Short mmCIF file of C-alpha atoms and ligand atoms in Angstrom, two decimals:
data_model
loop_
_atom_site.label_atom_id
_atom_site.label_comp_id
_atom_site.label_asym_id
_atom_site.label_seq_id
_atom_site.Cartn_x
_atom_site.Cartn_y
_atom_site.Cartn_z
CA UNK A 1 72.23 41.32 9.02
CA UNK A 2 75.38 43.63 9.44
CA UNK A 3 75.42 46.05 11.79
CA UNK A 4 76.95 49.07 10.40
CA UNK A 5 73.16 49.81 8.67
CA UNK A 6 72.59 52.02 11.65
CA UNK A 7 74.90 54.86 11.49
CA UNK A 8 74.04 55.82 15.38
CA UNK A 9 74.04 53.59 18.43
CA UNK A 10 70.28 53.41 19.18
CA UNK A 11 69.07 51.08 22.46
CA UNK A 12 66.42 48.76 21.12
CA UNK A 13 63.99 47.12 23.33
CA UNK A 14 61.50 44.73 22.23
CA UNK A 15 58.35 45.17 24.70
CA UNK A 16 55.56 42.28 24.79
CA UNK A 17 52.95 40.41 26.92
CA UNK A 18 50.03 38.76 26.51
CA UNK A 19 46.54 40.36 25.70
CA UNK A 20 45.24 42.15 28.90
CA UNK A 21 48.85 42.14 30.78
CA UNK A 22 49.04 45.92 30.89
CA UNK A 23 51.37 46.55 27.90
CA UNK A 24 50.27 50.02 26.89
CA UNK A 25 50.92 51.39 30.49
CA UNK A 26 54.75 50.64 30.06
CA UNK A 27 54.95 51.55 26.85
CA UNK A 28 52.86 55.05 27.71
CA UNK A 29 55.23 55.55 30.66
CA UNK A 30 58.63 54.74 28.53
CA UNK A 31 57.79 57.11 25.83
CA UNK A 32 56.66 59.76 28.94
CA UNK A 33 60.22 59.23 29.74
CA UNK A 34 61.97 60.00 26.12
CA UNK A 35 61.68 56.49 24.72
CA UNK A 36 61.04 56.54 20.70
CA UNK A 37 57.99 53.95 21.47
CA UNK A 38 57.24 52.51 17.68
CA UNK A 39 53.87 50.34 18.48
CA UNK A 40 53.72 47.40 15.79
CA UNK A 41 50.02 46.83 16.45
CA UNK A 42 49.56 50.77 14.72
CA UNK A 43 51.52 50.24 11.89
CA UNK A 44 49.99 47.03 10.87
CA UNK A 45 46.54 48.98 10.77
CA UNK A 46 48.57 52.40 9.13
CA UNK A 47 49.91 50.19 6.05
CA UNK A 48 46.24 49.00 4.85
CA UNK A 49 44.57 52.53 5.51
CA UNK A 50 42.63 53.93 2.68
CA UNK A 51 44.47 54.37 -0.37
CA UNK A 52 47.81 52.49 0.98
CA UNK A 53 49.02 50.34 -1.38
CA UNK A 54 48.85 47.64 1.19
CA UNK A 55 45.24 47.88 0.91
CA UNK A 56 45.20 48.10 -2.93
CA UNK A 57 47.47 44.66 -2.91
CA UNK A 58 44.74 43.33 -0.45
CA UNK A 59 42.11 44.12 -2.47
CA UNK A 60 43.36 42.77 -5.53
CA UNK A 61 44.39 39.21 -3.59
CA UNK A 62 41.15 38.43 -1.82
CA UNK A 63 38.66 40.84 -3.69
CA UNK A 64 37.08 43.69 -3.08
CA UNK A 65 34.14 41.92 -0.05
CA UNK A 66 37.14 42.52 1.68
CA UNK A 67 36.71 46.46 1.88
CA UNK A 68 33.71 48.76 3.45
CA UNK A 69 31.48 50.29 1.07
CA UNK A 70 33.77 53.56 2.16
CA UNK A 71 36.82 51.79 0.59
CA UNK A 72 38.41 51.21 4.03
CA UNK A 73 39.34 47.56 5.10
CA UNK A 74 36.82 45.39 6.35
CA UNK A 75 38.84 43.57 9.19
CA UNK A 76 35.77 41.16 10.25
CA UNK A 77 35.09 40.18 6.57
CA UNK A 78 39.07 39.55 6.01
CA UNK A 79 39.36 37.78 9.06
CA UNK A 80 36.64 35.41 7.71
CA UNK A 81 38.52 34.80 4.70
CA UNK A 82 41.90 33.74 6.20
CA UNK A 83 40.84 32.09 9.14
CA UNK A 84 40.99 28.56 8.75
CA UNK A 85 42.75 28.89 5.73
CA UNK A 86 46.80 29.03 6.22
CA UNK A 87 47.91 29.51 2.46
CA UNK A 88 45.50 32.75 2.35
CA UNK A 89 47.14 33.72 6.10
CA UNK A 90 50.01 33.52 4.06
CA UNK A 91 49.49 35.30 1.19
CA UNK A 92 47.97 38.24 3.65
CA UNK A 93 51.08 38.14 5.84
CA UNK A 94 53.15 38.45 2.48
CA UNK A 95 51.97 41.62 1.54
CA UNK A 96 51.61 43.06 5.23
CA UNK A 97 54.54 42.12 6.77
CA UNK A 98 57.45 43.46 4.47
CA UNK A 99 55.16 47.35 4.46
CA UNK A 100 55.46 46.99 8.10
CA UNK A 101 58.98 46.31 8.32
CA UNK A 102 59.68 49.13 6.33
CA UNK A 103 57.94 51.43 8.19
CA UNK A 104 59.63 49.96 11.18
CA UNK A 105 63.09 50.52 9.55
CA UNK A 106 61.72 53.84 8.54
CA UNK A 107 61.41 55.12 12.03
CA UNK A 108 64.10 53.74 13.71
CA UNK A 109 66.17 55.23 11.11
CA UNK A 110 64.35 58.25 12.06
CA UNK A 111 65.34 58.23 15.47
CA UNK A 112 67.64 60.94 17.10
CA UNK A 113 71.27 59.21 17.85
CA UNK A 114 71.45 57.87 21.43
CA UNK A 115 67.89 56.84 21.62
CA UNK A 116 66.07 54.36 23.73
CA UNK A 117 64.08 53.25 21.16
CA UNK A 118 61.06 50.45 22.28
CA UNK A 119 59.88 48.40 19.75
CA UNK A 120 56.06 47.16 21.45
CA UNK A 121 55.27 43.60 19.28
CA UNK A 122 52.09 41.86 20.93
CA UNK A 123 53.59 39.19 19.13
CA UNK A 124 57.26 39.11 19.93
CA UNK A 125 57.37 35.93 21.48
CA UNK A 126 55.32 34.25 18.62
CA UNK A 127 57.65 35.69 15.67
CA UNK A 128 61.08 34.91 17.55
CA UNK A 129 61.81 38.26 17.36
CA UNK A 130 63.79 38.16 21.38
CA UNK A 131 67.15 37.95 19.95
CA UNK A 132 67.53 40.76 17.90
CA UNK A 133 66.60 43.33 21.29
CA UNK A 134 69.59 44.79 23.24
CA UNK A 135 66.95 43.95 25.90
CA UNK A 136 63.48 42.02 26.11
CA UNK A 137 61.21 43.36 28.59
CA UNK A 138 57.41 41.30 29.28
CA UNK A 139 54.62 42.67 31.54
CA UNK A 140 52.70 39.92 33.14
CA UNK A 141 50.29 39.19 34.72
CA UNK A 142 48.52 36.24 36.02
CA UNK A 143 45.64 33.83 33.51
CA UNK A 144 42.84 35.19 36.23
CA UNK A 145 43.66 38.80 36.15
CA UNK A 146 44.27 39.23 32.21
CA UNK A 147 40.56 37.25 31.73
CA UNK A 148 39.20 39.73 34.02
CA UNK A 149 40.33 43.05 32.61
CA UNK A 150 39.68 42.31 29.15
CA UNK A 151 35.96 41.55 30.02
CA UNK A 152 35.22 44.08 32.46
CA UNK A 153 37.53 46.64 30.86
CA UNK A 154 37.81 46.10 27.38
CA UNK A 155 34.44 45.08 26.55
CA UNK A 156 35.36 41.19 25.45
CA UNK A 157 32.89 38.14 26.64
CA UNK A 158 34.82 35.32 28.50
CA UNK A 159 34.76 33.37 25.49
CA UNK A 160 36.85 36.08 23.14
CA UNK A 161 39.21 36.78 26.22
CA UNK A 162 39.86 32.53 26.48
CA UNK A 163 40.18 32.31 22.97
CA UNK A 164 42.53 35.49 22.50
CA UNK A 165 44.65 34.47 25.02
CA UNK A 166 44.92 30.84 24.15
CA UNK A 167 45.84 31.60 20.88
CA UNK A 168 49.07 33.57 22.33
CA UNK A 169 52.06 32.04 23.38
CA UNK A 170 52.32 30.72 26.89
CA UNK A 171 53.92 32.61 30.08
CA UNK A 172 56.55 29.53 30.31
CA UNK A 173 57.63 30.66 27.02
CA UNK A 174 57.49 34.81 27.58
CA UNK A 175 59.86 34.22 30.42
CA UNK A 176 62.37 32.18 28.76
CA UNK A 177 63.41 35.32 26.61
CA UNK A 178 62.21 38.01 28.83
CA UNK A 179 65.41 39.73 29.82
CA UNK A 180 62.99 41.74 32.61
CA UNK A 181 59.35 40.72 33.73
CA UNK A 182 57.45 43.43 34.70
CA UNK A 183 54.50 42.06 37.28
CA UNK A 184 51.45 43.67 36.78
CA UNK A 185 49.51 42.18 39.71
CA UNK A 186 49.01 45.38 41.53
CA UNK A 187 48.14 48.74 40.30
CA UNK A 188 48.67 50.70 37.61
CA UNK A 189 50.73 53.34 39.54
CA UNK A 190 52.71 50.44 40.97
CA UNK A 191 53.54 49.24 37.30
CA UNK A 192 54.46 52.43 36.32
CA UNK A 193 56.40 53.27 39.37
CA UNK A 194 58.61 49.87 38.40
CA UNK A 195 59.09 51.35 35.02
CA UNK A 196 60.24 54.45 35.57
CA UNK A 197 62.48 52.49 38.06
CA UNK A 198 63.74 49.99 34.75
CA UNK A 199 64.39 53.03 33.18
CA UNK A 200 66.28 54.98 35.46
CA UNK A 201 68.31 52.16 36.70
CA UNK A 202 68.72 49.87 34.00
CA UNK A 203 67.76 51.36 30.49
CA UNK A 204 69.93 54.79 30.76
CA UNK A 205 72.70 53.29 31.90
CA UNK A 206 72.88 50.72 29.37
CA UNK A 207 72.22 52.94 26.96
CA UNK A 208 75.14 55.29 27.96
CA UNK A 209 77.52 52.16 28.77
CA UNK A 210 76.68 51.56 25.07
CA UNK A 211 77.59 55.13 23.57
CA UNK A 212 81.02 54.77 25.84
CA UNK A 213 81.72 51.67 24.42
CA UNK A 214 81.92 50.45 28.53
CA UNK A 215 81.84 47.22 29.20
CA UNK A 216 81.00 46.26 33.06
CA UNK A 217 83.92 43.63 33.96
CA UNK A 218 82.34 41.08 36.71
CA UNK A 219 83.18 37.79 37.73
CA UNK A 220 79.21 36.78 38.24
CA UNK A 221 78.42 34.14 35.50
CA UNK A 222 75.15 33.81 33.79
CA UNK A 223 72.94 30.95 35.37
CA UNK A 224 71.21 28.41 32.71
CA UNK A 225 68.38 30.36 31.52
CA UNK A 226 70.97 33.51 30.97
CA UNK A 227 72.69 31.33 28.87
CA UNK A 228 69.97 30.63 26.98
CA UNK A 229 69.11 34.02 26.20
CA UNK A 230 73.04 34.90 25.47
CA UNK A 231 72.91 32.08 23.08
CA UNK A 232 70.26 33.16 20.97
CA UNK A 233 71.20 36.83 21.19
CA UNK A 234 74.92 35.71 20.17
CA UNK A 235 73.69 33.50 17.61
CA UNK A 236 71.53 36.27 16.27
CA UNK A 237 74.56 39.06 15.88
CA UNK A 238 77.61 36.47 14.64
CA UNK A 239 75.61 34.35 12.43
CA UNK A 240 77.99 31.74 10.52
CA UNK A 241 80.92 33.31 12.90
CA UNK A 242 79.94 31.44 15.60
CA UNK A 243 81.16 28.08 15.68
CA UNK A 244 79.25 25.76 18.28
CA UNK A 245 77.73 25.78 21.79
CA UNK A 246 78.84 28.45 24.59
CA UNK A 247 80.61 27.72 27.35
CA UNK A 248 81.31 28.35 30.86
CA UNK A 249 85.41 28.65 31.19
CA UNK A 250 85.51 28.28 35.42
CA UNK A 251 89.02 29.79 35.44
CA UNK A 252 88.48 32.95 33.79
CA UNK A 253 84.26 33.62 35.27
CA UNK A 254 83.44 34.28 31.18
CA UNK A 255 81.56 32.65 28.69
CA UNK A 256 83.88 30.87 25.46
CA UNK A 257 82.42 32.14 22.64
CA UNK A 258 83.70 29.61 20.07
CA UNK A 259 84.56 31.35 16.23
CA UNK A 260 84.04 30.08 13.19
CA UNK A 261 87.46 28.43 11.25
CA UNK A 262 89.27 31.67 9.79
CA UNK A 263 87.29 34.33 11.98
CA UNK A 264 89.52 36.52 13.79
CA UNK A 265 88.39 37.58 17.07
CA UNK A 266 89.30 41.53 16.07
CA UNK A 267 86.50 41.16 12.86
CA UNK A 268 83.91 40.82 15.85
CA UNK A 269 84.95 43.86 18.13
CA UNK A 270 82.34 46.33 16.47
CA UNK A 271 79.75 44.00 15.77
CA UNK A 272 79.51 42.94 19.63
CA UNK A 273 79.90 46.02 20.80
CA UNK A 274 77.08 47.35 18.89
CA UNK A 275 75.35 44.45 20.14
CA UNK A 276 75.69 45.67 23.82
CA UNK A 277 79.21 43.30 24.47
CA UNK A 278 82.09 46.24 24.43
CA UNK A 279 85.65 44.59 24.22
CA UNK A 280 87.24 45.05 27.74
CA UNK A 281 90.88 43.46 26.00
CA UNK A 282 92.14 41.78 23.61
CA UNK A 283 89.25 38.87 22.42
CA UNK A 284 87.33 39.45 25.89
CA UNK A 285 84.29 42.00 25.86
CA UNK A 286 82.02 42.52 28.61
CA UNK A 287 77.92 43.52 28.79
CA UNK A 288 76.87 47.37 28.60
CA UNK A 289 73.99 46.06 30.35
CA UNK A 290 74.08 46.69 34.28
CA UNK A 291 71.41 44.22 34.98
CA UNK A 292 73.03 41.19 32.57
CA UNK A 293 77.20 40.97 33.88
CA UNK A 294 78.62 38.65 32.06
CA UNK A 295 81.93 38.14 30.61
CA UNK A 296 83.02 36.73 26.58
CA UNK A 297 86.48 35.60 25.80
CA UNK A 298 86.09 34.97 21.86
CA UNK A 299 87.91 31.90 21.12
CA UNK A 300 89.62 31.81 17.24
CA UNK A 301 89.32 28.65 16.20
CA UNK A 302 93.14 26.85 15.42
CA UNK A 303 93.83 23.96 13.54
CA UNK A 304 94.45 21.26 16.38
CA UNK A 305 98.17 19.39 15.30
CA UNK A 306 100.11 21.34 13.12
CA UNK A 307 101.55 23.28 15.04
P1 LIG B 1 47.71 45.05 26.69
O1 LIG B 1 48.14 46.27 25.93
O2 LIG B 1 48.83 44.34 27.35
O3 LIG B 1 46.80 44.12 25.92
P2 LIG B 1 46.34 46.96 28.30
O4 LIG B 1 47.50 47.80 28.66
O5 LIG B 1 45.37 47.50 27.29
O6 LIG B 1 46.80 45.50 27.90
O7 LIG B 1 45.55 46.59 29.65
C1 LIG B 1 44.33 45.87 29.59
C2 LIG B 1 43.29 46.61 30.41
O8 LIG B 1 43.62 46.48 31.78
C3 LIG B 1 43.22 48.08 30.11
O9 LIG B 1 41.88 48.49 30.17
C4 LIG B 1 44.03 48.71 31.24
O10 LIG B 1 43.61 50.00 31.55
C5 LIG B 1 43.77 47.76 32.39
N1 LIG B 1 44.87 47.65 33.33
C6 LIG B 1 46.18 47.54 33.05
N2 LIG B 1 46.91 47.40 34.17
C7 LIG B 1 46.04 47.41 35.20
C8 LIG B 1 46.17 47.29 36.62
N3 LIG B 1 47.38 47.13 37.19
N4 LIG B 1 45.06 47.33 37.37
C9 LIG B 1 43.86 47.48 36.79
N5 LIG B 1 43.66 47.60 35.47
C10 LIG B 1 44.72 47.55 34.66
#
C-alpha cells in the first residue's frame, strides 16, 4: 500500500480485546484525551442502516426476511441465514466489509494533521490487522472476570458469554501482537488511570518523535517476541522490498533489515519513517516509539563475486 496516500503524519493505533475485557473504557478515556477514536463495531452497524446501500445490497442477496417490517435490518434473522453457512458469510462480508473500509478511510482522512488516531477492531487479532498499527494496544483481562461481567453486567447467560468468547481468538495469540497490554483486573479508575498514563508517556511522545522525524538511537535490542512483531510490521510497510528474515547484527546493537536485489536503501527513508523508523544516518533509522528502542541498518542487497 504506499504510504504517501496520507498527506499528514497521523499516529494510528489499533485497540482490541476480547468480549468483556473493558475495551470501551480505554477507548472512552483516549478520545477524553484528544484521540480521533473511529469504533469499527459502529460503522459496521452505520453502513446497513435504513436506506444505506449496504442494506439495499443485503436485501437483494439474502431477501427481504432479512429486514424488519420497518425496513431496518433484522440482525437475528441474518444471523440465522449465514451461520453455518460460510459461502453466504462470505457473500455478507463482501458487501460489508469494503463500505466499512471506506468509511474507515473516510475518517482518517478526515482527521486533523498530527492526530492520535485509535482505530478500536473487536476483531483485530482475528483479521491480522496488528501490522499495519504504529502501535497495538490489548486490554485484558482474565477467562473468569470477562465471563462474569458480561453476565452480570451486560445481560448475557453463561452460555452466550462461553460461546462469544470461545469464538474469539485466544489471549496467547492477543499478546503475541500486542505492542502494550493493558490489565484490566482491577478497577475501572485503575484502567483508566494506566491509560491516561500510555498516553502521556508513550502515545504523545511517539506521536511528536514522529512529526520530528526523531528517531531514539539505543543500543537495547528487541528480545524474540519484539522481533516478531518488527517482522510483521516491517513486512507489512516494505512489501516485495524486503528480502528475507531479520537479523540481530551483535556488533552494531541493530536489527539487518535485508533489501530486495536493486532496492536502494535511500527509496525506503520516507516509507519507514512514516512507519514510525526515522533514519538516524545513512541506511540506519531508529524507532519514534519511546517504549519499542530498537535500531535498523537496511542492508542493499550486492551481487556476491563480481566485484
Ligand atoms: P468490551 O468493550 O471489551 O467488550 P466493555 O468495556 O463493554 O467490554 O466492558 C464489559 C463490562 O464490564 C461493561 O459493563 C463495563 O462497564 C464493565 N467493566 C469494564 N471494566 C471493569 C472493571 N475494571 N471493573 C468492573 N467492571 C468493569
Amino acid at each position: 500500500m504506499p504510504q504517501s496516500d496520507a498527506p499528514d503524519l497521523l499516529l494510528r493505533v489499533g485497540l482490541s480485546g476480547g468480549i468483556g475485557s473493558g475495551k470501551s473504557t480505554v477507548s472512552q478515556t483516549l478520545a477524553d484525551r484528544g484521540a480521533v477514536v473511529i469504533d469499527a463495531d459502529l460503522l459496521a452497524r452505520e453502513v446497513v442502516e435504513p436506506g444505506t446501500p449496504g442494506l439495499a445490497a443485503i436485501a437483494q442477496r439474502f431477501g427481504d426476511d432479512i429486514l424488519t417490517p420497518e425496513g431496518a435490518l433484522d440482525r437475528a434473522a441474518l444471523g440465522r441465514v449465514v451461520f453455518g453457512d460460510p459461502a453466504a458469510r462470505t457473500d455478507l462480508e463482501g458487501i460489508t466489509h469494503p463500505l466499512i473500509a471506506e468509511r474507515t478511510r473516510e475518517l482518517i482522512a478526515a482527521a486533523p494533521a498530527h492526530s492520535i488516531v485509535v482505530h478500536d477492531v473487536p476483531l483485530l487479532v482475528e483479521v491480522g490487522y496488528a501490522p499495519r498499527y504504529h502501535l497495538v494496544i490489548i486490554v485484558g483481562a482474565s477467562r473468569e472476570t470477562r465471563l462474569r461481567r458480561l453476565t452480570d453486567l451486560r445481560g448475557m447467560t453463561g452460555a452466550e458469554a462461553e460461546q462469544r468468547i470461545d469464538a474469539q481468538a485466544t489471549d496467547v495469540q492477543r499478546r503475541a501482537v500486542a505492542d502494550v497490554w493493558l490489565d484490566n483486573e482491577g478497577t475501572v479508575d485503575e484502567l483508566r488511570a494506566a491509560t491516561e498514563r500510555l498516553y502521556a508517556e508513550r502515545l504523545v511522545p511517539f506521536l511528536t518523535h514522529l512529526v520530528q522525524g526523531l528517531g531514539v538511537p539505543t543500543h537495547e535490542v528487541p528480545g524474540p517476541e519484539e522481533m516478531v512483531r518488527l517482522e510483521a510490521r516491517l513486512g507489512y510497510v516494505l512489501g516485495e522490498d524486503l528480502d528475507g528474515a531479520l537479523e540481530l547484527d551483535p556488533g552494531t546493537d541493530s536489527l539487518l533489515v535485508p533489501l530486495a536485489p536493486g532496492v536502494p536503501a535511500d527509496a525506503m527513508r520516507e516509507r519507514l519513517a512514516r512507519a514510525g523508523f526515522p533514519a538516524v544516518g545513512e541506511g540506519r533509522h531508529a524507532s519514534a516509539d519511546p517504549g519499542r528502542p530498537v535500531v535498523l541498518t537496511l542492508r542493499e542487497h550486492t551481487v556476491g563475486g563480481d566485484g
